[in-house]
């Protein structure tokens, strides 16, 4: 067997073997019936007026939360990106060590999943709309900061230097030199983050923080599958519309021609939407709701005792196990699906399925799975795997559509089947970047495992929930610290793997004889 | 004699650009056709139309009397193309690329097994032999080969396809004279081993009117039209000069 890149992309599908065999034995007797009921309700959602009212009400809450959280994270993301970018230290002559310190500081909130933030903030702030908004805004700000500062650092320094040379002030340099170049990235990446924010807000809702997620969770638990599907369809359609709008706006060329117009119009639209959202969430009860619950910092001794009480090794290995299996499913299934259904109708249907998969928060998928399967690590992996498969499936399709189709056509015209032509003519070319993206996805999955553990009854996430509800702050602290270290290790590992992939890619353009495979 | 390829009043235009204008020609079994013409005269376009990767705007292309888009997979694999840019797959090894030639008679599972390197490489070895490539190259990556070696891999893949006709698009460009002669020999001379009998029919587009030895017929293209279509014996300096004028 040869371990080339296409194989490395497909091989993870083997994760399905342990999952399927576990799940098969864990299906409970009444489960099949429920499963049938669930899927047969898909085309028969509830249209009763009170259901529709609740769903649309929930959707508006979710979108309001997402919008506010997203705008805040954009604002702080840009500001933090500036003060962690190289150019800032040149312009304002600040010592470089501050930058390093800031970068490390920012990576800590980023390492915690928005749900974990939600659960923590819930304890501190009580049940208010602020919790969901902050839970989104804090990690997203840091994430945006990293992405944007990477973009700023990647810019061509020469043009900025020339601005500095002719004596422009720092602010002028930022506005005239930086903004026009960063703006297109801001639009396309920011748009993608808005989608994430809506998904995140829905997810928080599943845990009782309001909005359409709460509707979904309530109707799932009371087995009202027709109502569940009303929410699912409404969500899917809204995300679909959003994706289409972003696709339209993303057109880089158009943006670059009219940066001033785009900036101003964008700012106005976002402000209007923000005002509506804030009004909708009741002015956010700014005065009344923030009553910070008192938390006393745990002593070193109690921390040590807590470490003894928690079986960290077991929890970490469970978390890693879930993440790995989930990544296997998410990475391995899309290529095989495209091979099995290579016709354009087949591809369309698959794309729609992916869309539903990535719209549903993974804890909700887990809840649905738990209707007919007993809880286990496999269920947790399956739920995260399905959700992320929706994301990776789209990335794969988008990249392949952007690529040269002619090789596949040439294969087809020489008699190869549609599936084989897709595999050889389209997928192989894409395997390197797919692999690189999959590594990056593993980080996200690792973080998400925190969220799913809460439902699946396993791993760090579940323990966190338990410790929170018993107010064991020492344990909470330890678990959160473990989360952060895990995601940091994950990020640096996949980062270096990705770098080596890119190196190999460079090499393959640069023919070196005598190098055997 | 049987007619293999049959182009009937084929025209192709993209926008106002007339890439092929009213081309009618048929290729009989056993013919070795050289396709000459200036850069941009439509040689590549003609080959793409003949193998079905481009659809003509007007006219029909038939393979053994059947329209190209009505061919079964097995029949499609009878038309073999040697592409100007080779269209090898960088991510796969030499052997896997050569095996890809057989996709016309294999199913998707076989295709997947080949990607995983689980196919017996006996046939691949024979194809490499026909294309005069050493066996040790079998497991190398495409990018580690020289230009001439890559061209031979593409030919080995074509050998594995076992076509009844070979359409070759400038197979000699960017090769030094010695290798160019070898490759041309590979395409034109009869070769046979236990696995492979070379087709005795081919269409080869060329930049070089000095390498016409071994061909039986010459077609000159000019601005998308047939300028001449004559047996090799009737070709003379004036024809050639007028074509490149
Ligand atoms: N994809 C395309 N779309 C539109 N027009 C094209 C395309 N490819 C080629 N053409 C045009 O078709 C005409 C014929 O091009 P073609 O590539 O067939 O020429 P050629 O004889 O193969 O040239 P060369 O010797 O340079 O390879 C040219 O005028 C070219 O500009
Ligand atoms: Mg050409």
JSON list of C-alpha atoms in Angstrom, two decimals, chain A residues 80 84 98-111 142 484 488:
[
{"chain": "A", "resi": 80, "resn": "UNK", "atom": "CA", "xyz": [-6.28, 43.68, 18.72]},
{"chain": "A", "resi": 84, "resn": "UNK", "atom": "CA", "xyz": [-0.35, 42.58, 17.63]},
{"chain": "A", "resi": 98, "resn": "UNK", "atom": "CA", "xyz": [4.88, 43.43, 24.45]},
{"chain": "A", "resi": 99, "resn": "UNK", "atom": "CA", "xyz": [3.68, 41.90, 21.21]},
{"chain": "A", "resi": 100, "resn": "UNK", "atom": "CA", "xyz": [4.83, 38.42, 22.18]},
{"chain": "A", "resi": 101, "resn": "UNK", "atom": "CA", "xyz": [3.16, 38.76, 25.54]},
{"chain": "A", "resi": 102, "resn": "UNK", "atom": "CA", "xyz": [-0.09, 39.94, 23.94]},
{"chain": "A", "resi": 103, "resn": "UNK", "atom": "CA", "xyz": [-0.09, 37.08, 21.47]},
{"chain": "A", "resi": 104, "resn": "UNK", "atom": "CA", "xyz": [0.21, 34.49, 24.20]},
{"chain": "A", "resi": 105, "resn": "UNK", "atom": "CA", "xyz": [-2.40, 36.27, 26.26]},
{"chain": "A", "resi": 106, "resn": "UNK", "atom": "CA", "xyz": [-4.84, 36.23, 23.33]},
{"chain": "A", "resi": 107, "resn": "UNK", "atom": "CA", "xyz": [-4.35, 32.55, 22.64]},
{"chain": "A", "resi": 108, "resn": "UNK", "atom": "CA", "xyz": [-5.82, 31.66, 26.04]},
{"chain": "A", "resi": 109, "resn": "UNK", "atom": "CA", "xyz": [-9.42, 32.83, 25.52]},
{"chain": "A", "resi": 110, "resn": "UNK", "atom": "CA", "xyz": [-9.23, 31.47, 21.97]},
{"chain": "A", "resi": 111, "resn": "UNK", "atom": "CA", "xyz": [-8.51, 27.98, 23.29]},
{"chain": "A", "resi": 142, "resn": "UNK", "atom": "CA", "xyz": [-9.17, 36.67, 19.77]},
{"chain": "A", "resi": 484, "resn": "UNK", "atom": "CA", "xyz": [-6.51, 25.46, 26.98]},
{"chain": "A", "resi": 488, "resn": "UNK", "atom": "CA", "xyz": [-2.65, 24.93, 22.31]}
]
